Tab-separated table of C-alpha atoms and ligand atoms in Angstrom:
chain	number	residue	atom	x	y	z
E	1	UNK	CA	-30.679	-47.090	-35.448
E	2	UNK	CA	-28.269	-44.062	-36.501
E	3	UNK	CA	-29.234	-41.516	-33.829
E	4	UNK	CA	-28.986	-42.270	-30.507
E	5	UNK	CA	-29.029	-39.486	-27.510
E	6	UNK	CA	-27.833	-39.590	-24.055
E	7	UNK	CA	-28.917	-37.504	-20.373
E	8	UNK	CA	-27.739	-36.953	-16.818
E	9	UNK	CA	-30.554	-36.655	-14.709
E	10	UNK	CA	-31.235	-36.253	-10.971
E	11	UNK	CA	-28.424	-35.765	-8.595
E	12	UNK	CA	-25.200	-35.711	-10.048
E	13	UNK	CA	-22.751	-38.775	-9.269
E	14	UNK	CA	-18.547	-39.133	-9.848
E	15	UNK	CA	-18.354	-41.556	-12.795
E	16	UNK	CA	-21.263	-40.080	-14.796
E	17	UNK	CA	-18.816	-38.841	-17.256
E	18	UNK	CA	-17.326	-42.250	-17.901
E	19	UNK	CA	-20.498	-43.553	-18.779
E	20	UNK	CA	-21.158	-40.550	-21.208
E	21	UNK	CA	-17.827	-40.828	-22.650
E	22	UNK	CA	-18.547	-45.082	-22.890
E	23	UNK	CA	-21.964	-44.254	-24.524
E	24	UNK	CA	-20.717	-41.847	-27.458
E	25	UNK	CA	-17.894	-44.148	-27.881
E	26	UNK	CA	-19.272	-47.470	-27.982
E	27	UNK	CA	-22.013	-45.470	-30.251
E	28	UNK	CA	-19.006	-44.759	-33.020
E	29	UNK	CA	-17.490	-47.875	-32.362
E	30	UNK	CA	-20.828	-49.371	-34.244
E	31	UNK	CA	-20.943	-46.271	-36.723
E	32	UNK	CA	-24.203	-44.976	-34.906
E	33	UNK	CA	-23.956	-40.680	-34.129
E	34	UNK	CA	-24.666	-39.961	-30.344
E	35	UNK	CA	-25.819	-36.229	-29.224
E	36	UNK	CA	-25.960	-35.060	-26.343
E	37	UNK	CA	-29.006	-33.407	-24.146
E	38	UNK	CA	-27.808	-30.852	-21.912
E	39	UNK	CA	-29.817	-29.916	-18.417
E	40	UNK	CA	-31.336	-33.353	-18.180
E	41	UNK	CA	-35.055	-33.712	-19.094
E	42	UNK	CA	-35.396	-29.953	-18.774
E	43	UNK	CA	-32.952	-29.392	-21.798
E	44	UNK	CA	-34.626	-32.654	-23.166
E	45	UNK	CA	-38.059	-30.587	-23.293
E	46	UNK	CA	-36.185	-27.173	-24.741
E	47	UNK	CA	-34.293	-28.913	-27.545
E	48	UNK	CA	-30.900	-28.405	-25.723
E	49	UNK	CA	-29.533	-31.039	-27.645
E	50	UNK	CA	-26.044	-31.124	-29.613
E	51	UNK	CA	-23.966	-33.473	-31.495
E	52	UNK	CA	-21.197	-35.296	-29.838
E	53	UNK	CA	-18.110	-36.356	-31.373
E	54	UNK	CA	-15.290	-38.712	-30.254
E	55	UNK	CA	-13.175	-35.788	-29.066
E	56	UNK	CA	-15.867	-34.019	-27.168
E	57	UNK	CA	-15.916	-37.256	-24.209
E	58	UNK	CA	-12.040	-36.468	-24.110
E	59	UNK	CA	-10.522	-35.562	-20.660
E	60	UNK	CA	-14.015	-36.272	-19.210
E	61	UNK	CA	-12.922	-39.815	-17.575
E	62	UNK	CA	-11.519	-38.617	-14.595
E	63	UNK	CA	-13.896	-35.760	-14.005
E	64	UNK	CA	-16.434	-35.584	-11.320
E	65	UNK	CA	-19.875	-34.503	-11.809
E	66	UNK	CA	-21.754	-34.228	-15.294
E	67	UNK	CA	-20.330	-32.365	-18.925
E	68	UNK	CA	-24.078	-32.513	-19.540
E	69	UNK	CA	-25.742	-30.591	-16.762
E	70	UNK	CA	-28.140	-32.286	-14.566
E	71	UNK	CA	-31.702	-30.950	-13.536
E	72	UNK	CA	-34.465	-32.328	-12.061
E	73	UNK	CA	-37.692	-31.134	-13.517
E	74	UNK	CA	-41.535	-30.934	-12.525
E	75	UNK	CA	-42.966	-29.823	-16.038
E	76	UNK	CA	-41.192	-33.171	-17.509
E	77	UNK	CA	-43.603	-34.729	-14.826
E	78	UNK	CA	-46.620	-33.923	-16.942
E	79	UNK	CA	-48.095	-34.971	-20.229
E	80	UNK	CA	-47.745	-32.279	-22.385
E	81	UNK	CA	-43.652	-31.981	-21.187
E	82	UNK	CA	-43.125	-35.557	-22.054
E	83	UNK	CA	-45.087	-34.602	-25.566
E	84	UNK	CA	-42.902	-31.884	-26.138
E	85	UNK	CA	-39.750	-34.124	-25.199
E	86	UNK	CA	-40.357	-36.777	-28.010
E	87	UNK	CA	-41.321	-33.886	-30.158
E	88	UNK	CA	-37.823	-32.574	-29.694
E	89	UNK	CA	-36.506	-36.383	-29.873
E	90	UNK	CA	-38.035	-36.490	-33.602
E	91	UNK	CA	-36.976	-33.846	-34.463
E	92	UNK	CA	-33.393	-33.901	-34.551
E	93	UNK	CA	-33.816	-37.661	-36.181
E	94	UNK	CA	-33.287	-39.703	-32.365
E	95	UNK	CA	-34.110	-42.888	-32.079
E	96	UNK	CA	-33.103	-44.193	-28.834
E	97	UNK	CA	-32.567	-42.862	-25.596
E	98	UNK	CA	-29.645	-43.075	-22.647
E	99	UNK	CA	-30.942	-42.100	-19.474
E	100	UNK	CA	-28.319	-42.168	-16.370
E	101	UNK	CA	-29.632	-41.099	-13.147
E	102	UNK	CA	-31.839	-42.179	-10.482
E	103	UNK	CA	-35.562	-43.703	-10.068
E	104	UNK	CA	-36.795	-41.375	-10.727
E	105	UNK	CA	-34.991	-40.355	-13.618
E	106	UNK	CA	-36.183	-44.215	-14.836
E	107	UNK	CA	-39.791	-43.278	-13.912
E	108	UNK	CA	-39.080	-40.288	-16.895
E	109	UNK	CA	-38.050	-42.845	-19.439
E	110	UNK	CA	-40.632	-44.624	-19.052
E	111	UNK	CA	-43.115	-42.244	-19.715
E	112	UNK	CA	-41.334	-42.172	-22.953
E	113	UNK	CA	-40.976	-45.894	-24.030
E	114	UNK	CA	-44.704	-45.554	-23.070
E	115	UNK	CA	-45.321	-42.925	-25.753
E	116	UNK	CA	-42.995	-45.066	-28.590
E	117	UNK	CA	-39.655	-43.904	-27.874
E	118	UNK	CA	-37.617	-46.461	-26.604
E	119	UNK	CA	-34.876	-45.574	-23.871
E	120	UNK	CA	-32.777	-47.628	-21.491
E	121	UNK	CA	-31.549	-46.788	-18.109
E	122	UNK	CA	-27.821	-46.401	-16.316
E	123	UNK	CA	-27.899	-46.041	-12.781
E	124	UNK	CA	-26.247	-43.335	-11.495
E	125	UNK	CA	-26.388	-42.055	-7.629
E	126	UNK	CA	-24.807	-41.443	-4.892
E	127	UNK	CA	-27.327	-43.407	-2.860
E	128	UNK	CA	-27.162	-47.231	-4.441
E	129	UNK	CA	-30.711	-47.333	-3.617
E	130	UNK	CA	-31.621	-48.675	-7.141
E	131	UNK	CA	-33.096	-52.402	-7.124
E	132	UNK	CA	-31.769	-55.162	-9.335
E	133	UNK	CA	-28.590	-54.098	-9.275
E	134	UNK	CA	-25.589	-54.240	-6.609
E	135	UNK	CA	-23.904	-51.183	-7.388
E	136	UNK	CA	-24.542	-47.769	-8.559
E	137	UNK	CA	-22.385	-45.319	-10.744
E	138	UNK	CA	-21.236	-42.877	-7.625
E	139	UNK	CA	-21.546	-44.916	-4.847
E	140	UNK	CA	-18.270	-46.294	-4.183
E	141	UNK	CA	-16.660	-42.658	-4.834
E	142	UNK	CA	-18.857	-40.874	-2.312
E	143	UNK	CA	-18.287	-43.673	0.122
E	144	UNK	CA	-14.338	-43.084	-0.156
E	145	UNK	CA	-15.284	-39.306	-0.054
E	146	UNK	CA	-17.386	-40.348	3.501
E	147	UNK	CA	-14.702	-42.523	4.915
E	148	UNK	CA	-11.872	-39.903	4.311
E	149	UNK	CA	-14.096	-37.194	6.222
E	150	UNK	CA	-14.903	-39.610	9.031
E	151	UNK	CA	-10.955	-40.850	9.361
E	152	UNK	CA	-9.901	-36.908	9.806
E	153	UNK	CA	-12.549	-36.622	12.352
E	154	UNK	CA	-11.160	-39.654	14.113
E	155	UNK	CA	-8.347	-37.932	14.312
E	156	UNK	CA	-9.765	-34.813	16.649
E	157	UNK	CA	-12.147	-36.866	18.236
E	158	UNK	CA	-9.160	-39.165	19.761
E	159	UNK	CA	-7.356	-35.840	20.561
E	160	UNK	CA	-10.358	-34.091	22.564
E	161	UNK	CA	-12.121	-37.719	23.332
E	162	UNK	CA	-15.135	-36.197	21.934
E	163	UNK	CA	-18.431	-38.287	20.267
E	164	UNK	CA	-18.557	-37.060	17.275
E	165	UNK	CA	-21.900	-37.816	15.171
E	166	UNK	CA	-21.420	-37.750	11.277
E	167	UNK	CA	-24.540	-37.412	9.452
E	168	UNK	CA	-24.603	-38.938	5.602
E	169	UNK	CA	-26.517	-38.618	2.444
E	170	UNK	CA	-28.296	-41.596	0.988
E	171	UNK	CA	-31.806	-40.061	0.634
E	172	UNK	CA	-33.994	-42.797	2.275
E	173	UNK	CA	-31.187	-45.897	1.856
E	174	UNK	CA	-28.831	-46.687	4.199
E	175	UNK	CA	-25.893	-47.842	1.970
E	176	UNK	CA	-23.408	-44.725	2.290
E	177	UNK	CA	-23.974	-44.945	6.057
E	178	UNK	CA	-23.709	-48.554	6.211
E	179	UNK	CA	-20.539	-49.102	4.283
E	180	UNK	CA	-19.165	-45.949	5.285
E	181	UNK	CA	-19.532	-47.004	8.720
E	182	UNK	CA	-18.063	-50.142	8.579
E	183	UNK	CA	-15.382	-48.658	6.387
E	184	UNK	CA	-14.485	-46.206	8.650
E	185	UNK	CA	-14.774	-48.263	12.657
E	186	UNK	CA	-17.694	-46.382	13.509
E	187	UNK	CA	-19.169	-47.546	16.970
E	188	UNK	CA	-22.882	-47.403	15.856
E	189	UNK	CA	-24.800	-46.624	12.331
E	190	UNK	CA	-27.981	-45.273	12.438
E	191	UNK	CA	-29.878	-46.416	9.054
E	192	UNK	CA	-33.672	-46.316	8.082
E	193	UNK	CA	-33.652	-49.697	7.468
E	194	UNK	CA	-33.032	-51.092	10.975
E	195	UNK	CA	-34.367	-49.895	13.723
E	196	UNK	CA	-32.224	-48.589	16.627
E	197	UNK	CA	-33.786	-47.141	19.514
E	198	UNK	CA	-31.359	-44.477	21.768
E	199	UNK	CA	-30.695	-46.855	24.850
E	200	UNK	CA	-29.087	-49.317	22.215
E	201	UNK	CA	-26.908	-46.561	20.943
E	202	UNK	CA	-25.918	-45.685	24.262
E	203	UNK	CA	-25.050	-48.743	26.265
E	204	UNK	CA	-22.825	-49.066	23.107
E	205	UNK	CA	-20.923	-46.079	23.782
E	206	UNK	CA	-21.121	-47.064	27.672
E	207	UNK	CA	-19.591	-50.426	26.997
E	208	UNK	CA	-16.632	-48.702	24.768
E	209	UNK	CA	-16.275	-46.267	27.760
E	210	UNK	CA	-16.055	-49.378	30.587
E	211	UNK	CA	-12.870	-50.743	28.191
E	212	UNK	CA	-11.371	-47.471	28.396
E	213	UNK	CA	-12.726	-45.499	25.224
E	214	UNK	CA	-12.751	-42.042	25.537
E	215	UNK	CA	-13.900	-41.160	21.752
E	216	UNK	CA	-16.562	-42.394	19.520
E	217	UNK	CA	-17.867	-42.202	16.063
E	218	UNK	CA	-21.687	-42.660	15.002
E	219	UNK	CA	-22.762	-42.719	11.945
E	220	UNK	CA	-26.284	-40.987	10.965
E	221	UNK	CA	-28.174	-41.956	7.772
E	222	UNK	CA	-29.914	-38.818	6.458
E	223	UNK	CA	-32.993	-41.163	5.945
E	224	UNK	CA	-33.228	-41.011	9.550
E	225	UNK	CA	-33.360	-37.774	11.135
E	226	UNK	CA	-30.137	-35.392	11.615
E	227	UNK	CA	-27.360	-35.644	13.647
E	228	UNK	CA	-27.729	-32.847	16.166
E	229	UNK	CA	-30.997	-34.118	17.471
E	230	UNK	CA	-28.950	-37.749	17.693
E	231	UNK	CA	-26.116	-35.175	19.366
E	232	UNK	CA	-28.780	-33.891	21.638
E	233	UNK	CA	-30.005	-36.857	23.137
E	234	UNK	CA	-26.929	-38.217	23.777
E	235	UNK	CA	-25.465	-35.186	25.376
E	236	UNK	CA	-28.722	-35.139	27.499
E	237	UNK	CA	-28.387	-38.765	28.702
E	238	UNK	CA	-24.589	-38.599	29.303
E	239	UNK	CA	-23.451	-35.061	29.920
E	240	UNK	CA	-20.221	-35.450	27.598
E	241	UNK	CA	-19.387	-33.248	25.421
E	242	UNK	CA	-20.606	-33.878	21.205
E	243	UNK	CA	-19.739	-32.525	18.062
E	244	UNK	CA	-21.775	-32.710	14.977
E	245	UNK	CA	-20.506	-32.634	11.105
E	246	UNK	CA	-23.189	-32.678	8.065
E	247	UNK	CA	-21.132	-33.925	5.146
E	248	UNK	CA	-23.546	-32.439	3.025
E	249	UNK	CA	-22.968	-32.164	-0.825
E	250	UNK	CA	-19.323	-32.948	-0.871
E	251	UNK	CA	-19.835	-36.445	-0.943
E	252	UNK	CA	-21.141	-35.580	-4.463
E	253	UNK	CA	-18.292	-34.198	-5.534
E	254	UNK	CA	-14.902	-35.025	-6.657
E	255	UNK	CA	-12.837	-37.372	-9.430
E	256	UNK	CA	-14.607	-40.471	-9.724
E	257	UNK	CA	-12.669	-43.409	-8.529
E	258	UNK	CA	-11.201	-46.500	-10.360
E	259	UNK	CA	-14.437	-48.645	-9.260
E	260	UNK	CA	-16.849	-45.989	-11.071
E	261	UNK	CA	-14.830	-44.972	-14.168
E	262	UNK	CA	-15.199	-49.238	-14.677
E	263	UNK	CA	-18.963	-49.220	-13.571
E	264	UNK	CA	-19.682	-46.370	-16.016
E	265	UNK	CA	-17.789	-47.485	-18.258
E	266	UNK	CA	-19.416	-50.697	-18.569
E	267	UNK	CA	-22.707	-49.810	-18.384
E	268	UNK	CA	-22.707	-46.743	-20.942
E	269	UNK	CA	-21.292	-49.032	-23.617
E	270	UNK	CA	-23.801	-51.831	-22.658
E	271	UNK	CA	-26.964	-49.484	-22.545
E	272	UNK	CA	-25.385	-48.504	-26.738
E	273	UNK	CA	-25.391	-52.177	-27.374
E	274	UNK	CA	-29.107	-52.775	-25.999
E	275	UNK	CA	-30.749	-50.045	-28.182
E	276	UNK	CA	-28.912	-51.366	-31.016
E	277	UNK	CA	-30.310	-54.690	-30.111
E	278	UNK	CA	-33.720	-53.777	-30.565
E	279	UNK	CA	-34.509	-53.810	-26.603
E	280	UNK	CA	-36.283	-50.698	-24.368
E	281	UNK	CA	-37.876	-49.941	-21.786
E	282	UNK	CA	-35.012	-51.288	-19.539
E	283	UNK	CA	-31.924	-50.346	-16.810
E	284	UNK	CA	-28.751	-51.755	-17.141
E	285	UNK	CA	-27.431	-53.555	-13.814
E	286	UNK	CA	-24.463	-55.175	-12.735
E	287	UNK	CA	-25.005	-58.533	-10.198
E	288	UNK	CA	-22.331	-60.780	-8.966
E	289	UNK	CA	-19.483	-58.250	-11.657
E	290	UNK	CA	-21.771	-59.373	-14.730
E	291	UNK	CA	-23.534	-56.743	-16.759
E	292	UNK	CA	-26.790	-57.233	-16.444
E	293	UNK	CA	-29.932	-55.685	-17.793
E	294	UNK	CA	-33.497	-55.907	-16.688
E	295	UNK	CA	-37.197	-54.650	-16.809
E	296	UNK	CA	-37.619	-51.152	-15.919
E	297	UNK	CA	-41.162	-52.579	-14.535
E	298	UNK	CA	-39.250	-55.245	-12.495
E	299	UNK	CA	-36.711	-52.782	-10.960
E	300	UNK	CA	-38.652	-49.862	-10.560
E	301	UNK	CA	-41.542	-52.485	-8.533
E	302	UNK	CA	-39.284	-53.567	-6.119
E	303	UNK	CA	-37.244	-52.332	-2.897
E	304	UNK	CA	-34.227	-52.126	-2.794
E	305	UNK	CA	-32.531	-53.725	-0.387
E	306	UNK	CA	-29.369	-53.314	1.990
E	307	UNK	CA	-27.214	-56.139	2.855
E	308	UNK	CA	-28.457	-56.554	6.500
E	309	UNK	CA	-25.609	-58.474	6.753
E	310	UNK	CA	-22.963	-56.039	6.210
E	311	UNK	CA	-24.636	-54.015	9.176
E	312	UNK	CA	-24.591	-57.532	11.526
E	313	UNK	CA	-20.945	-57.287	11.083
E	314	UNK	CA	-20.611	-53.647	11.896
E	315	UNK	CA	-22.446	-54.408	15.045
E	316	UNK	CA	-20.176	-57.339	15.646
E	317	UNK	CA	-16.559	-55.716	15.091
E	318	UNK	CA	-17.726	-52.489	16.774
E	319	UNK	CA	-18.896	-54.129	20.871
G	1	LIG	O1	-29.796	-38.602	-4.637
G	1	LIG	C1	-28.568	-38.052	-4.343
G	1	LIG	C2	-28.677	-37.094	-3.201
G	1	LIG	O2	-27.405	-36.526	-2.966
G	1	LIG	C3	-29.250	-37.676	-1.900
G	1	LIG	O3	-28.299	-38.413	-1.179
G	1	LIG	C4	-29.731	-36.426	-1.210
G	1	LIG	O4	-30.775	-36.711	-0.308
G	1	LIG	C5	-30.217	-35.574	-2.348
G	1	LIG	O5	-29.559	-36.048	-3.527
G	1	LIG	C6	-29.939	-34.100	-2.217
G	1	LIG	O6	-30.523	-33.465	-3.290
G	1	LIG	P1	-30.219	-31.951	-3.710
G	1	LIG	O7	-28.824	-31.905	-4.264
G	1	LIG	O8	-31.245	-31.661	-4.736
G	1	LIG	O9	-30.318	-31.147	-2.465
């Protein structure tokens, strides 16, 4: 292979950069040319695609969000826009294909490797809700973006001994809340994946109240409703006073941290060396710190799945 090209797709996540900087590098490490596709699969489809050289990845490391654009597109959902993609593919001489994003950015390239064009998969989101693999390219930066948020609201919750209730992203995974949660002291986490009915919630915050707490935190996965109707109950079956904060989009943003410069570092020069190997149609991973790649089939079958035991612990350290 000589051509290879690389895309950001879906949500955007801190450390996507790193792994576009790894994959042009690692590409001109072996002498291969890597371009760019700008908007995702959208730009993908127009032929928004341009040459990238050594210099243009520089000063990108540290930078959050995406040099490339990101997009997520409903025309690339349909035969004729995934035609049109490898049309463009050809065209400019590509042979291979970097996708980082999401699922179902990995549902895209498959669509591709289905129609001869092989392509290989980085995960990058926010949400780490991508199986066969323990981390994501985003997550840990977002979660330090979460747990700063929640430790300022600590602060004016302890001075007004208010219950404040944080709500989270993490689409329909529980991760972000989870960690963030446990991160942070939080006296309950509400996640998708465990149920928690509202009496369990509250004789929590009664029992911290009987020792003599006079603030709480909770936790709200997206996945599971919003916070103000968790704030409304609550109010309703206490009487004390809540407050409610939507973190919204900027745990998206910001400088990547150390964690996801490595992650996406290590996985956009390992998705360069599996084209080159001959292999498609797969996502790189990373299980127990080892770079790992496996079956988009395999991955995109499964679950994924929390740690339930990370939230056992939570419940433990937070009575
Ligand atoms: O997938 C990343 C994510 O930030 C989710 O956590 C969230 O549900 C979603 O994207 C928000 O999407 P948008 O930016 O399109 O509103």
């Amino acid at each position: 292979m000589q051509k290879l090209a690389v895309l950001t797709s879906g949500g955007d996540a801190p450390g996507m950069n790193a792994a576009v900087r790894a994959a042009v590098r690692r590409a001109a490490y072996h002498g291969v040319q890597m371009y760019g596709v700008y908007h995702g699969y959208e730009g993908l489809m127009s032929g928004d695609i341009q040459e990238m050289s050594l210099g243009s990845v520089g000063d990108i490391i540290q930078r959050g969000g995406t040099i490339l654009y990101s997009a997520r597109s409903e025309e690339f959902k349909t035969e004729a826009g995934q035609q049109r993609a490898v049309e463009q593919l050809r065209k400019f001489g590509i042979e291979g294909l970097i996708v980082i994003g999401g699922d179902g950015s990995f549902r895209g390239a498959q669509k591709l490797t289905e129609k001869g064009f092989p392509t290989i998969g980085v995960p990058g989101t926010i949400d780490n809700d991508i199986p066969c693999t323990d981390f994501t390219v985003g997550f840990d930066t977002a979660l330090n973006t979460i747990v700063e948020a929640i430790d300022k609201i600590r602060d004016t919750a302890t001075s007004h001994e208010r219950t404040y209730i944080i709500e989270v992203m993490g689409r329909d995974a529980g991760d972000l809340a989870l960690w963030a949660g446990l991160a942070a002291g939080a006296e309950s986490i509400i996640i998708p994946e465990e149920a928690q009915d509202m009496e369990d919630i509250l004789e929590r915050l009664h029992a911290g109240q009987r020792r003599g707490k006079k603030h709480s935190i909770i936790i709200v996965a997206e996945g599971v409703g919003s916070a103000s109707s968790y704030a409304d109950a609550i109010t309703k079956a206490t009487g004390w006073e809540t407050r409610v904060t939507v973190l919204g989009h900027i745990q998206r943003g910001g400088s990547p941290t150390a964690m996801d410069r490595m992650l996406g570092s290590r996985m956009g020069a390992a998705a360069v060396d599996l084209l080159l190997e001959g292999k498609r149609d797969r996502m790189v991973g990373i299980q127990n710190n080892q770079i790992v790649d496996v079956d988009f089939n395999e991955a995109l079958a499964k679950k994924h799945q929390l740690d339930l035991s990370v939230y056992q612990l939570a419940r433990t350290l937070s009575i």
